[in-house]
Short mmCIF file of C-alpha atoms in Angstrom, two decimals:
data_model
loop_
_atom_site.label_atom_id
_atom_site.label_comp_id
_atom_site.label_asym_id
_atom_site.label_seq_id
_atom_site.Cartn_x
_atom_site.Cartn_y
_atom_site.Cartn_z
CA MET S 21 107.43 97.60 78.86
CA SER S 22 108.71 99.18 82.13
CA ASP S 23 108.58 102.67 80.47
CA ILE S 24 104.93 102.21 79.65
CA MET S 25 104.12 100.93 83.23
CA PHE S 26 105.98 103.85 84.66
CA TYR S 27 103.97 106.38 82.75
CA VAL S 28 100.68 104.50 83.37
CA LEU S 29 101.35 104.49 87.11
CA GLY S 30 102.32 108.15 86.93
CA VAL S 31 99.02 109.06 85.26
CA LEU S 32 97.08 106.86 87.71
CA SER S 33 98.79 108.54 90.67
CA ILE S 34 97.99 112.02 89.28
CA LEU S 35 94.39 111.17 88.63
CA SER S 36 93.89 109.60 92.13
CA ALA S 37 95.53 112.68 93.62
CA ILE S 38 93.04 114.85 91.85
CA VAL S 39 90.25 112.64 93.25
CA VAL S 40 91.81 113.19 96.76
CA VAL S 41 91.56 116.93 96.37
CA GLY S 42 88.23 117.00 94.50
CA SER S 43 86.20 114.45 96.44
CA ASN S 44 83.30 115.60 98.63
CA SER S 45 83.62 112.67 101.00
CA PRO S 46 86.58 112.44 103.31
CA ILE S 47 86.45 108.64 103.29
CA ASN S 48 86.69 108.64 99.48
CA SER S 49 89.67 111.04 99.68
CA VAL S 50 91.58 108.86 102.04
CA LEU S 51 90.89 105.74 99.95
CA ALA S 52 92.06 107.61 96.86
CA LEU S 53 95.17 108.67 98.76
CA ILE S 54 95.89 105.03 99.68
CA PHE S 55 95.60 104.20 95.97
CA THR S 56 97.99 107.06 95.20
CA MET S 57 100.52 105.54 97.68
CA PHE S 58 100.25 102.16 96.00
CA CYS S 59 100.87 103.68 92.57
CA LEU S 60 103.95 105.48 93.99
CA ALA S 61 105.21 102.20 95.42
CA GLY S 62 104.76 100.63 92.02
CA GLU S 63 106.87 103.32 90.59
CA TYR S 64 109.55 102.67 93.18
CA ILE S 65 109.54 99.02 92.12
CA ILE S 66 109.98 99.98 88.39
CA LEU S 67 112.87 102.20 89.41
CA ASN S 68 114.44 99.17 91.22
CA ALA S 69 114.05 100.55 94.71
CA GLN S 70 112.28 97.54 96.27
CA PHE S 71 113.05 98.36 99.89
CA LEU S 72 111.74 101.89 99.54
CA ALA S 73 108.55 100.54 97.96
CA VAL S 74 107.96 98.12 100.82
CA VAL S 75 108.66 100.67 103.50
CA HIS S 76 106.34 103.17 101.63
CA ILE S 77 103.50 100.63 101.62
CA ILE S 78 103.97 99.61 105.25
CA VAL S 79 104.49 103.09 106.73
CA TYR S 80 102.17 105.29 104.54
CA ALA S 81 99.50 103.04 103.10
CA GLY S 82 99.50 100.63 106.05
CA ALA S 83 99.82 102.72 109.10
CA ILE S 84 99.16 106.38 108.48
CA MET S 85 96.28 106.02 106.06
CA VAL S 86 94.47 103.46 108.27
CA LEU S 87 94.94 105.88 111.10
CA PHE S 88 93.40 108.61 108.94
CA LEU S 89 90.43 106.33 108.20
CA PHE S 90 89.84 105.62 111.92
CA VAL S 91 90.04 109.29 112.81
CA LEU S 92 87.53 110.19 110.05
CA MET S 93 85.19 107.53 111.22
CA LEU S 94 85.35 108.79 114.79
CA LEU S 95 84.82 112.34 113.90
CA ASN S 96 81.34 111.80 112.52
CA LEU S 97 81.51 114.53 109.90
CA ASN S 98 78.12 115.79 108.72
CA LYS S 99 77.23 118.21 105.91
CA ASP S 100 75.33 120.40 108.47
CA THR S 101 78.37 120.95 110.74
CA GLU S 102 80.89 121.53 107.93
CA PRO S 103 81.29 125.01 106.55
CA GLN S 104 80.61 125.23 102.79
CA LYS S 105 83.38 126.62 100.64
CA SER S 106 82.66 128.66 97.54
CA THR S 107 83.69 127.54 94.14
CA ARG S 108 85.82 130.63 93.85
CA PHE S 109 88.22 129.45 96.50
CA LYS S 110 88.35 126.00 94.85
CA MET S 111 89.24 127.50 91.49
CA ILE S 112 91.91 129.71 93.10
CA GLY S 113 93.39 126.52 94.66
CA VAL S 114 93.34 124.64 91.35
CA VAL S 115 94.96 127.51 89.52
CA SER S 116 97.67 128.06 92.13
CA GLY S 117 98.39 124.35 92.36
CA GLY S 118 98.71 124.12 88.58
CA LEU S 119 101.09 127.10 88.54
CA LEU S 120 103.15 125.47 91.28
CA LEU S 121 103.34 122.28 89.30
CA VAL S 122 104.51 124.17 86.16
CA VAL S 123 107.20 125.96 88.16
CA MET S 124 108.41 122.80 89.86
CA VAL S 125 108.63 120.83 86.52
CA GLY S 126 110.49 123.71 84.94
CA ALA S 127 112.89 123.99 87.83
CA MET S 128 113.60 120.25 87.78
CA LYS S 129 113.97 120.14 84.00
CA GLY S 130 116.47 123.07 84.10
CA ALA S 131 118.50 121.43 86.89
CA GLY S 132 118.48 118.01 85.09
CA LEU S 133 116.53 116.32 87.95
CA VAL S 134 113.78 114.84 85.88
CA ALA S 135 113.83 111.05 86.50
CA GLN S 136 114.29 108.60 83.69
CA PRO S 137 112.47 105.32 84.05
CA GLY S 138 115.29 103.15 82.84
CA ILE S 139 118.29 102.35 85.10
CA ALA S 140 121.62 101.13 83.85
CA ASP S 141 122.73 99.32 87.04
CA ALA S 142 120.35 96.59 88.15
CA ASN S 143 121.87 96.36 91.63
CA ILE S 144 120.86 99.89 92.71
CA GLY S 145 118.16 99.89 95.32
CA LEU S 146 118.45 96.36 96.58
CA THR S 147 118.16 95.74 100.23
CA LYS S 148 121.50 93.87 100.27
CA ASN S 149 123.40 96.87 98.96
CA LEU S 150 121.51 99.26 101.18
CA GLY S 151 122.48 97.23 104.29
CA LYS S 152 126.05 96.96 103.16
CA VAL S 153 126.39 100.82 102.71
CA LEU S 154 124.36 101.52 105.86
CA PHE S 155 126.50 99.32 108.14
CA THR S 156 129.92 100.15 106.62
CA ASP S 157 129.96 103.76 105.54
CA PHE S 158 127.18 105.16 107.65
CA VAL S 159 127.34 103.07 110.82
CA VAL S 160 128.17 106.00 113.09
CA PRO S 161 125.23 108.21 111.93
CA PHE S 162 122.92 105.16 112.03
CA GLU S 163 123.89 104.48 115.74
CA ILE S 164 123.56 108.13 116.62
CA ALA S 165 120.06 108.15 115.18
CA SER S 166 119.18 105.03 117.17
CA ILE S 167 120.35 106.67 120.38
CA LEU S 168 118.36 109.79 119.56
CA PHE S 169 115.22 107.68 118.94
CA LEU S 170 115.81 105.83 122.28
CA ALA S 171 116.17 109.13 124.10
CA ALA S 172 112.94 110.42 122.40
CA MET S 173 111.06 107.31 123.45
CA VAL S 174 112.31 107.61 127.09
CA GLY S 175 111.39 111.34 127.05
CA ALA S 176 107.90 110.58 125.70
CA VAL S 177 107.33 107.97 128.44
CA MET S 178 108.51 110.37 131.12
CA VAL S 179 106.31 113.15 129.86
CA GLY S 180 103.30 110.99 129.50
CA LYS S 181 103.75 109.29 132.85
CA ARG S 182 101.52 110.53 135.69
CA ILE S 183 103.03 111.38 138.97
CA LYS S 184 101.32 109.56 141.89
CA ARG S 185 100.89 111.70 144.92
#
């Protein structure tokens, strides 16, 4: 059953990605992209990576896509102001994207990187195991990353702060 759901979600994500590229309305493109993100999160759940699925939904579908929607609504895009692209450029884009897809699948198949839907170990991807590995084996890189993020936040505040004269 999980194999069938994996392939159904894969087909749905590909179809919604085609809608993203082919839609004339930017709002419809963003909504189709949000649906694509939910399909990918469903595939993460099937692959037993629940934490990655939740983070994917919160960060991408929840924050970034909503930000895209707000920006598109604020831009007030009209057909009169947008340049019209010829169908020749669209067809060139479709052909080059298809060729890129064929090359990428061939490269992954030759390297043995094509994912299999079934997983032998049921504990892979659980948040408990991720936290255990993160705070035992990778505690020093985790703390260094947190210090870098703190320095970046302080730097952003200092750059954005106005100097009163």
